[in-house]
Coordinates of C-alpha atoms and ligand atoms in Angstrom, one line a residue:
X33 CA -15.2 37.1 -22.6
X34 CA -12.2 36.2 -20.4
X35 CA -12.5 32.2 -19.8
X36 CA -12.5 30.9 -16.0
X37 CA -9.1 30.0 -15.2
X38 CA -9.8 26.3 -15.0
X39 CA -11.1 25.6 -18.6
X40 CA -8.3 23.7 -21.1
X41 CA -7.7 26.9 -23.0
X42 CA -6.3 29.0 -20.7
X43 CA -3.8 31.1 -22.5
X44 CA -0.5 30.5 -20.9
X45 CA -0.8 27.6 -18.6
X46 CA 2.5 26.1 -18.2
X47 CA 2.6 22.7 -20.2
X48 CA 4.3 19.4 -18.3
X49 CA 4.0 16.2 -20.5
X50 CA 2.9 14.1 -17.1
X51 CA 1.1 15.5 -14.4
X52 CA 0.9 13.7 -11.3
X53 CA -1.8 13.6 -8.2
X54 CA -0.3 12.8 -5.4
X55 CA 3.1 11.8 -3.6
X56 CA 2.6 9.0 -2.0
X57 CA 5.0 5.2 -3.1
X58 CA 3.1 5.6 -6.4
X59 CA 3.1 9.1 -7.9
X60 CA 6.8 9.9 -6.4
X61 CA 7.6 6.4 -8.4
X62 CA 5.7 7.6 -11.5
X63 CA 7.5 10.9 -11.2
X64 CA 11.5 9.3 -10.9
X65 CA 10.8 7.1 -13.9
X66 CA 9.7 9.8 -16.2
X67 CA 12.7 12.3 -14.9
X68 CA 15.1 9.3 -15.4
X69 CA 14.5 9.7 -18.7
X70 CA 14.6 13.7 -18.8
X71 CA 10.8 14.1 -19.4
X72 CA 9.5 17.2 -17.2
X73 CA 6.7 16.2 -15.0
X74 CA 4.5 18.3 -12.2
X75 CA 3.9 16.6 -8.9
X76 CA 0.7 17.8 -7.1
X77 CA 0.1 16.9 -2.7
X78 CA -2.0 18.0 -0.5
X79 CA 0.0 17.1 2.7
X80 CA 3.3 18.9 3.7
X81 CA 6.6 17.3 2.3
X82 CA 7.3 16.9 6.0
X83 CA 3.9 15.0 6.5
X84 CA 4.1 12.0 4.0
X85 CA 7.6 11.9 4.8
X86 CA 6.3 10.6 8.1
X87 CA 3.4 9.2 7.7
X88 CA 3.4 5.6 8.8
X89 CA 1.6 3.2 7.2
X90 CA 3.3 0.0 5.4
X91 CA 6.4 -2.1 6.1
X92 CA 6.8 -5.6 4.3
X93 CA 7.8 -5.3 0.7
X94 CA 8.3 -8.2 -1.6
X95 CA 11.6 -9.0 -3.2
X96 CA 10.1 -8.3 -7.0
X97 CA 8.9 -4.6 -5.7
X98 CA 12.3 -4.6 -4.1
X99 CA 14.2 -5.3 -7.7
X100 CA 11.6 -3.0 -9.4
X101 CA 13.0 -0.2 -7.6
X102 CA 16.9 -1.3 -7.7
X103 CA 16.8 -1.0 -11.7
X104 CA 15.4 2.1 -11.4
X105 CA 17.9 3.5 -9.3
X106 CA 15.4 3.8 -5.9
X107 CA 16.5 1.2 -3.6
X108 CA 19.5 2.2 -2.2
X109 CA 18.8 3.0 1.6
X110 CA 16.4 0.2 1.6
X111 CA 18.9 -2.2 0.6
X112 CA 21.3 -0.9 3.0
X113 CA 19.0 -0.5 5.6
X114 CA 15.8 -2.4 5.4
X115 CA 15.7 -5.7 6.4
X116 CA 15.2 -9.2 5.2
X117 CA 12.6 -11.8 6.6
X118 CA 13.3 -15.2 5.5
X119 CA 10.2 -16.6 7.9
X120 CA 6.4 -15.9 9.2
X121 CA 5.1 -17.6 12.6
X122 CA 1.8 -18.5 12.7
X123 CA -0.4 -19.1 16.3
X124 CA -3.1 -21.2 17.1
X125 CA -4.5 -23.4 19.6
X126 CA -1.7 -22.3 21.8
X127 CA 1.1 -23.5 20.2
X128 CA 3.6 -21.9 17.4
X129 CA 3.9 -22.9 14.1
X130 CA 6.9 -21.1 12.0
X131 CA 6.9 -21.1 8.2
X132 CA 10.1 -20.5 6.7
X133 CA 9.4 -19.8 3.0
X134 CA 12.8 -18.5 1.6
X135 CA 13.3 -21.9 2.3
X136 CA 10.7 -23.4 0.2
X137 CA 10.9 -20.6 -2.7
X138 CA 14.8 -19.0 -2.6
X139 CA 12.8 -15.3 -2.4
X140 CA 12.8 -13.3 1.1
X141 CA 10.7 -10.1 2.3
X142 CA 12.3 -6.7 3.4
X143 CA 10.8 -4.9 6.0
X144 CA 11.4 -1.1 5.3
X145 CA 9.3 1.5 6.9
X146 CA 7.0 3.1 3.8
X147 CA 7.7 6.5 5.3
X148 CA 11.5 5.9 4.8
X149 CA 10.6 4.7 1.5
X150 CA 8.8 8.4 0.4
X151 CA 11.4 10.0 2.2
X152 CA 13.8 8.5 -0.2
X153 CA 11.5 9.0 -3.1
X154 CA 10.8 12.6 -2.6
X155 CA 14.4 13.3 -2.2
X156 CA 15.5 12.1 -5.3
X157 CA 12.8 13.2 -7.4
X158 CA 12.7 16.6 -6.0
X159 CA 16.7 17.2 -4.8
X160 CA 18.8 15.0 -7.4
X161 CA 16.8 14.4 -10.5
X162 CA 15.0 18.0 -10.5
X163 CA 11.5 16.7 -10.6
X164 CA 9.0 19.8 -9.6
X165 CA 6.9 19.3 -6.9
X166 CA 3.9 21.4 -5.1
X167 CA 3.2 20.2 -1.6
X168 CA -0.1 21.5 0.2
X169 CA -2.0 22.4 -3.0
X170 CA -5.7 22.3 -2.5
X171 CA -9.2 21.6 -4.7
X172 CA -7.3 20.2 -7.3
X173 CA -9.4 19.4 -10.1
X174 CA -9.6 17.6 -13.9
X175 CA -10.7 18.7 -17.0
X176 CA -10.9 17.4 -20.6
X177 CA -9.7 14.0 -19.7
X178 CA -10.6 12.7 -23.1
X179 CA -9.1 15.7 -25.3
X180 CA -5.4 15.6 -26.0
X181 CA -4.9 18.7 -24.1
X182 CA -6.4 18.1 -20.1
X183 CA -5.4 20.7 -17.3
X184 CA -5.3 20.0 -13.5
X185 CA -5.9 23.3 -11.7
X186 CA -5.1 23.4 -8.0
X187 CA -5.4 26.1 -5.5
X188 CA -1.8 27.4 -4.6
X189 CA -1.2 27.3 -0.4
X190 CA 1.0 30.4 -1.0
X191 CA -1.3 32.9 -2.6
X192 CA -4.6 31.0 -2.8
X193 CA -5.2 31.3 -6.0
X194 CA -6.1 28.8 -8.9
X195 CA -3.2 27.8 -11.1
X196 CA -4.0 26.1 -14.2
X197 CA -1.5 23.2 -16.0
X198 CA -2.2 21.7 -19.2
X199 CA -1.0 18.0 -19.4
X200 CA 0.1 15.2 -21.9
X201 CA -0.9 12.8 -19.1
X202 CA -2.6 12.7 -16.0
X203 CA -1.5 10.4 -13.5
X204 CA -4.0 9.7 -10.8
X205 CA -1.8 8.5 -7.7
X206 CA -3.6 10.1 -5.4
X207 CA -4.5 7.2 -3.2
X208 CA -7.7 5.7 -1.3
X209 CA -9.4 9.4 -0.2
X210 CA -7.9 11.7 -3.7
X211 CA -9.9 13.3 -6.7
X212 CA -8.5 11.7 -9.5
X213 CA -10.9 7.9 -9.3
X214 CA -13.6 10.6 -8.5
X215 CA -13.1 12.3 -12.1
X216 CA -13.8 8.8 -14.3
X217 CA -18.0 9.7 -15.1
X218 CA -20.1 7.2 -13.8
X219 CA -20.7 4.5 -16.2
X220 CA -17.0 4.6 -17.9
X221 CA -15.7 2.8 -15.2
X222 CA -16.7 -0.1 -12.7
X223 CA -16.7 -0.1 -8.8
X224 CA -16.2 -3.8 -7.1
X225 CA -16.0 -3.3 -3.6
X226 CA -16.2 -6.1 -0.6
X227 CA -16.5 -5.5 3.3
X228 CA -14.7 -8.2 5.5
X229 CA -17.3 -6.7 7.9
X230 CA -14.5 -6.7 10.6
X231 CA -11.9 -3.9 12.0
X232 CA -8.4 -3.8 12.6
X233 CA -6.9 -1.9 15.3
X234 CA -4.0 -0.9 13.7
X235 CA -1.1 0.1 16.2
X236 CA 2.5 1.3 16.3
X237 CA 4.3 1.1 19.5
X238 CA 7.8 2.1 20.5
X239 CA 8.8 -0.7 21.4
X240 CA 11.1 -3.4 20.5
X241 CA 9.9 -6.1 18.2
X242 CA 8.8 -9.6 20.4
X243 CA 9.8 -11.9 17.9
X244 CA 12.3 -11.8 14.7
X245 CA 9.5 -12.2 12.7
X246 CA 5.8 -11.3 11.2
X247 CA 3.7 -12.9 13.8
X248 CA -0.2 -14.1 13.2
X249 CA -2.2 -15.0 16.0
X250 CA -5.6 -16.7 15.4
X251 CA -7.2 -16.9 18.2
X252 CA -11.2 -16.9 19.8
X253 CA -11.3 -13.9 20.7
X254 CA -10.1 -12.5 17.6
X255 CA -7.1 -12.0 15.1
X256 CA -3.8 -10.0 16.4
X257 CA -0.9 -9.7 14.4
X258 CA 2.8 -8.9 14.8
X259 CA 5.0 -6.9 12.6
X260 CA 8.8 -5.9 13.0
X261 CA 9.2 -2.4 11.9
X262 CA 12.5 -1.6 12.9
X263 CA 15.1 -2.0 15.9
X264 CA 12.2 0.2 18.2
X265 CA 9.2 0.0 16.4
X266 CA 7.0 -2.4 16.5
X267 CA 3.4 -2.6 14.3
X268 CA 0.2 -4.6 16.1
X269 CA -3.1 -5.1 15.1
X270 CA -6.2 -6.2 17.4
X271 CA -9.4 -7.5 15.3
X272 CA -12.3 -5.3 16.7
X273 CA -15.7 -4.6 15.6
X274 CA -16.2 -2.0 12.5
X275 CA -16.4 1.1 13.3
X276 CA -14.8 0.5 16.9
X277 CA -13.7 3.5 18.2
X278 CA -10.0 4.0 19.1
X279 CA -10.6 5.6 22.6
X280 CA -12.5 2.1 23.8
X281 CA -8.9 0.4 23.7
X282 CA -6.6 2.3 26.5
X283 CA -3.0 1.0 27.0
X284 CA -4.0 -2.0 29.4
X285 CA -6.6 -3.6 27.0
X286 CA -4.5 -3.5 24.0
X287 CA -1.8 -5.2 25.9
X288 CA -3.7 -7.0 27.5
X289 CA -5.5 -8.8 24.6
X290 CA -2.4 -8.9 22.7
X291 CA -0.5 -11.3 25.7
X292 CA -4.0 -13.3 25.7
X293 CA -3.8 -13.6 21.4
X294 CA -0.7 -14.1 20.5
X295 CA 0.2 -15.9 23.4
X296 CA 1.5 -19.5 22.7
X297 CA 3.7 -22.2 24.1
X298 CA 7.4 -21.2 24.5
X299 CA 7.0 -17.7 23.4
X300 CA 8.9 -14.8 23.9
X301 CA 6.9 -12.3 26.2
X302 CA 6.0 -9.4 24.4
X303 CA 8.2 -6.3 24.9
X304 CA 5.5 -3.2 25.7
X305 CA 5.7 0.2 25.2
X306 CA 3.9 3.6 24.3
X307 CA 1.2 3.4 21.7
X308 CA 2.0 6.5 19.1
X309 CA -0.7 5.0 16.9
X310 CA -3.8 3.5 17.7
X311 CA -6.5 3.8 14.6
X312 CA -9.8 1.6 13.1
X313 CA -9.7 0.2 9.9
X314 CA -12.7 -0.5 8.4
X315 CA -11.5 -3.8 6.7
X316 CA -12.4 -3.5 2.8
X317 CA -11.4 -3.9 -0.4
X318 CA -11.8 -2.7 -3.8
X319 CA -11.4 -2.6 -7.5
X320 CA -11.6 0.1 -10.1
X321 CA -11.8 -1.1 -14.0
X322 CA -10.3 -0.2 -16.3
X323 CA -7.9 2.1 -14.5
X324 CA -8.0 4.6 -17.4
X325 CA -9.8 7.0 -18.5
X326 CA -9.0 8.9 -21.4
X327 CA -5.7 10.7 -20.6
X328 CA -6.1 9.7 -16.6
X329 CA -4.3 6.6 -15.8
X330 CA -5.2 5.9 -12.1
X331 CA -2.2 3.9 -10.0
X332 CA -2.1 2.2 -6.6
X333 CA -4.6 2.9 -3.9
X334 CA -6.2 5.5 -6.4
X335 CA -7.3 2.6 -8.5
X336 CA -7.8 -0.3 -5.7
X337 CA -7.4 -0.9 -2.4
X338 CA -6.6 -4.2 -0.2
X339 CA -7.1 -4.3 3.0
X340 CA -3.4 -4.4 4.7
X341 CA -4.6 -8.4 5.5
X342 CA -1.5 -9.9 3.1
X343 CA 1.1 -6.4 3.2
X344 CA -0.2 -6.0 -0.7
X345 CA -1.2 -2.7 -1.3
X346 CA 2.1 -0.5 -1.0
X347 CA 3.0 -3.7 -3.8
X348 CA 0.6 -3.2 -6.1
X349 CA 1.3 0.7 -5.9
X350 CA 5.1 -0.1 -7.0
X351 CA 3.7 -2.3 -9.8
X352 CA 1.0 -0.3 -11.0
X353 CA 3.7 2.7 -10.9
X354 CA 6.7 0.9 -12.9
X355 CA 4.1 -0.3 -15.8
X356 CA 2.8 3.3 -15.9
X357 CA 6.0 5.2 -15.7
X358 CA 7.6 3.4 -18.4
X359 CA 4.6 3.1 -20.5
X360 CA 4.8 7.2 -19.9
X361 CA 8.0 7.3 -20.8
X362 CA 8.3 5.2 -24.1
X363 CA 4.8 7.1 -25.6
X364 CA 5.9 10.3 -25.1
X365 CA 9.5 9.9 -26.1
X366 CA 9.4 7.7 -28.8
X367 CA 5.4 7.5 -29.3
X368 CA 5.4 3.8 -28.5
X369 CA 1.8 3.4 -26.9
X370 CA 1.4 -0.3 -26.6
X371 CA 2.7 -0.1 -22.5
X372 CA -0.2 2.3 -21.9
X373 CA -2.4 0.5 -23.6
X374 CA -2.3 -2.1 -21.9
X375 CA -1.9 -1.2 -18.8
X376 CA -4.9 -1.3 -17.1
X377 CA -5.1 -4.9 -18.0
X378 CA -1.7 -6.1 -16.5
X379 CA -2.1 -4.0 -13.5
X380 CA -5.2 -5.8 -13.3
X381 CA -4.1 -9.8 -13.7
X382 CA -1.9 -8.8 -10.4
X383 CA -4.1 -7.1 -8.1
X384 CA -6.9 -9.8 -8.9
X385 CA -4.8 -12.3 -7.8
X386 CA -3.6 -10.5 -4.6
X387 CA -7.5 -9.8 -3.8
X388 CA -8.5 -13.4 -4.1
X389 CA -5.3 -14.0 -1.7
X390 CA -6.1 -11.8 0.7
X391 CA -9.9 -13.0 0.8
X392 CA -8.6 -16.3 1.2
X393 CA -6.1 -15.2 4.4
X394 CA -9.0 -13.4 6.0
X395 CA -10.5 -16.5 6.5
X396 CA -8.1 -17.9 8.4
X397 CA -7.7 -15.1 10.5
X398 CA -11.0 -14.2 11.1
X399 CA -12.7 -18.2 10.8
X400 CA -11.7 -18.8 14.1
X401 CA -13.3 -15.5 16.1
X402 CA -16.3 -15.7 13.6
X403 CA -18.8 -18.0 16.1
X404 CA -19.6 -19.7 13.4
X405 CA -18.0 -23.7 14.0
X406 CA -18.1 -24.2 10.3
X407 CA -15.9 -21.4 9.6
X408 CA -13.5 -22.1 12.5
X409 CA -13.3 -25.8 11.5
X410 CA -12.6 -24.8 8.1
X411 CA -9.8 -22.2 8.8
X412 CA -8.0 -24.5 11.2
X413 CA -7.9 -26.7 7.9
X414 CA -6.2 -24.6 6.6
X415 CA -3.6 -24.2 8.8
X416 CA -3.3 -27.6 9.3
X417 CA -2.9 -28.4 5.3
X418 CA 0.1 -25.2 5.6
X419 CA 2.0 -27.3 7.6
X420 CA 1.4 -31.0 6.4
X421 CA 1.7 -30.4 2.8
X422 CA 4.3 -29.4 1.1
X423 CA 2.2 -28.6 -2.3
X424 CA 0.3 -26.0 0.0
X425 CA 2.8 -24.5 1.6
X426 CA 4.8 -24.1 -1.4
X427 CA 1.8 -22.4 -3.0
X428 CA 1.6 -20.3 -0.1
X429 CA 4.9 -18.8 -0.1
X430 CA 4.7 -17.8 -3.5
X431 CA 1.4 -16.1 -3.2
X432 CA 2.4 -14.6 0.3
X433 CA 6.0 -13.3 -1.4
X434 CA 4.1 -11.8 -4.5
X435 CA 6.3 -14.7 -6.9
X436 CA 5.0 -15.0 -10.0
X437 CA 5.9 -16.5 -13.1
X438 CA 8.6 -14.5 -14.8
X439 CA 8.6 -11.9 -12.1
Ligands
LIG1990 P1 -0.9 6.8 -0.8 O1 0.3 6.3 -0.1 O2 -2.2 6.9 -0.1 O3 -0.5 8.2 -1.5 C1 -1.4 9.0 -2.0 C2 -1.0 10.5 -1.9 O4 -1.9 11.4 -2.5 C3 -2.2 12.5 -1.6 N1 -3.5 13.0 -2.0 C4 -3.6 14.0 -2.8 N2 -2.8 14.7 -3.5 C5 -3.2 15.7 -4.4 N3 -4.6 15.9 -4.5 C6 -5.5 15.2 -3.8 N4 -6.8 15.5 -4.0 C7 -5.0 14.2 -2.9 N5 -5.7 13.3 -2.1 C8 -4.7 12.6 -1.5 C9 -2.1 11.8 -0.2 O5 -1.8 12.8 0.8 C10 -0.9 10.9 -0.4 O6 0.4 11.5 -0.1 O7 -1.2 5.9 -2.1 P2 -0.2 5.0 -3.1 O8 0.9 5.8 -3.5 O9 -1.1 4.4 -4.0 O10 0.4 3.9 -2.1 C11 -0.4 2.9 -1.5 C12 0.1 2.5 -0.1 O11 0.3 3.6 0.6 C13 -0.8 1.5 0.6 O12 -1.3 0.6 -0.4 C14 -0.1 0.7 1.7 O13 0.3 1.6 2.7 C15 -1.0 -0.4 2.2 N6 -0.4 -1.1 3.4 C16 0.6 -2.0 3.2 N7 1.0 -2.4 1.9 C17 2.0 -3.3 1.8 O14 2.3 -3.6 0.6 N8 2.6 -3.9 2.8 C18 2.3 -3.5 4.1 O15 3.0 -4.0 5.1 C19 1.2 -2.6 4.3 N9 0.9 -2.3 5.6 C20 -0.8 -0.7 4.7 C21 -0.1 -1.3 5.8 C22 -1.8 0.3 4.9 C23 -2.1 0.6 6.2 N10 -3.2 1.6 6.4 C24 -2.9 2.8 7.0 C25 -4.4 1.4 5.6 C26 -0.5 -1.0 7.1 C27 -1.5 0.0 7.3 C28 -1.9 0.3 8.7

């Protein structure tokens, strides 16, 4: 009897040592690393190449990230072409208050569009170090996770059918919405999750950036925030209930409330311009552990997500993805498997601390709109200890920048 074409013995499957889900900061990452140091590896997306390499999403990466991908050979149009933040402006009660944290710690952020960032990736894991790649693949699927031989199968977009690869490795990079996190049985693996029970109007507006730097507004009527892209673009975000839809906020409101909530004392007015992305985030958060399962080693969003409330997650995704790729590449070259095993466990120190940061930021954004006095009292404390101590704030910059000892 002929087997189906997705079981592990296929005859014939080609073999890669790594097979990665997904091309997004994390897989394309993976995939450089282990073709750095000659090791074959397959790429599966379901997007177009042309897709991800537009698809907006993050912006402010920290320094270490930064350095991560400069010893790797990855950073060299976003050092020439991002740029560096050396302050954050926070607003409340009408008046500014500007934190300048190279200051307090020596470390800076860039700002780099993410999509230029996967553009770069793609390129040089597909074009100069020879990586192989399959955008637009459907269905793909797992099997035999905890043999030493599993196969991915995928659907090709050219002739539709089911191709079948046997891997060493399976890297599940596939972010928040992929297949991989869904392939760990129940039971083997743990699910915390928590709801901020707000949304986020996220938006993107050609339009120059109002300030020289990130911008937070805390304000009654709700959080907005203020992000520099690049010389044209400019990223917004309008607190708004969960769930809100898009089509309630037309170019007039959004404007409108962003004047009323960022507005402050001596600022600049805000420059407007056409809104070419106006989407609800549900605000949550959460955790997968361990991040392995098996042969399946789950990075970035695939394995947790943060809400974009402290610019962590495309962070984490780098970090997870460095750890992984060189844990990759020293057990299958030299059969060294103390990075992958443990992993999951120093991915998971990081993105611990970065949830409890972010939990702790929400509060101060949202404390204010909440209509509850007791958490607007306490997240004007907050603020207020920011900018009188110099214990906090110091604190603050290294959690905000992503320092950490030794890194
Ligand atoms: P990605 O980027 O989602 O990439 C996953 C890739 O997998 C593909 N895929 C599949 N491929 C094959 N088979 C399947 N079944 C598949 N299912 C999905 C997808 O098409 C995609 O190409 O995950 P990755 O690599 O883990 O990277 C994570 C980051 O993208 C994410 O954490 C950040 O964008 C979060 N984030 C921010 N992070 C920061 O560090 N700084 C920021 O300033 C920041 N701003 C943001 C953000 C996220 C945002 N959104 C949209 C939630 C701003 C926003 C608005």
């Amino acid at each position: 009897m002929t087997p189906p074409p997705d079981q592990p013995d296929s005859p014939g499957a080609p073999r890669f040592p790594v097979v990665v889900v997904g091309a997004g900061p994390a897989g394309l990452t993976v995939g450089n690393v282990l073709r750095a140091a000659g090791l074959d590896c397959l790429v599966l997306e379901t997007e177009s190449r042309e897709f991800v390499e537009r698809r907006p999403r993050a912006g402010v990466i920290e320094e270490g990230a930064v350095r991560g991908l400069e010893r790797r050979g990855l950073a060299r149009n976003l050092l020439e072409r991002g740029q560096t933040h050396t302050e954050c402006e926070f607003r409340f009660g009408g008046e500014r208050h500007r934190f300048a944290y190279t200051e307090l710690t020596g470390r800076h952020h860039f700002v780099y569009p993410q999509q230029f960032l996967v553009t770069d990736l793609v390129r040089e894991y597909a074009d100069v170090r020879g990586g192989e790649i399959r955008f637009g693949v459907r269905d793909v699927r797992l099997l035999g996770l905890e043999t030493d031989r599993p196969t991915v199968s995928y659907l090709d977009p050219g002739s539709g059918g089911r191709r079948v690869v046997e891997a060493g490795f399976v890297a599940g990079c596939d972010g928040a919405r992929g297949v991989t996190r869904a392939s760990v049985p129940a039971g083997r693996a743990r699910l915390a999750r928590h709801d901020y029970g707000v949304g986020w109007l996220a938006l993107l507006a050609e339009a120059p950036p109002s300030s020289d730097c990130v911008v937070f507004g805390m304000h009654p009527r709700g959080f907005a925030g203020h992000m520099p892209r690049s010389a044209d673009v400019t990223r917004y975000y309008l607190q708004c209930p969960p769930g809100d839809d898009p089509e309630n906020w037309p170019y007039d409101r959004v404007w409108g409330e962003l004047r009323e909530r960022l507005g402050a004392a001596g600022a600049p007015p805000l420059n407007e311009g056409r809104l070419f992305e106006r989407r609800v985030l549900d605000m949550h958060s959460y955790v997968v552990e361990p991040m392995v399962h098996g042969r399946l080693f789950l990075a970035g969003d695939a394995a947790h997500l943060t809400a974009p409330i402290a610019a962590k997650g495309l962070n984490l995704a780098l970090h997870d993805a460095f750890l992984l790729g060189d844990g990759l590449v020293a057990r299958c070259t030299k059969g060294d498997g103390t990075g992958l095993s443990g992993y999951s466990q120093a991915c998971l120190a990081r993105v611990w601390d970065d949830q409890e940061f972010s939990q702790w930021l929400a509060e101060v954004y949202h404390g204010t709109a909440s209509g509850d006095p007791y958490r607007a009292g306490a997240a004007l404390a907050r603020m207020r200890r920011l900018f009188s101590s110099r214990a906090a704030a110091g604190e603050f910059a290294e959690r905000y920048l992503g320092i950490r000892t030794g890194g």
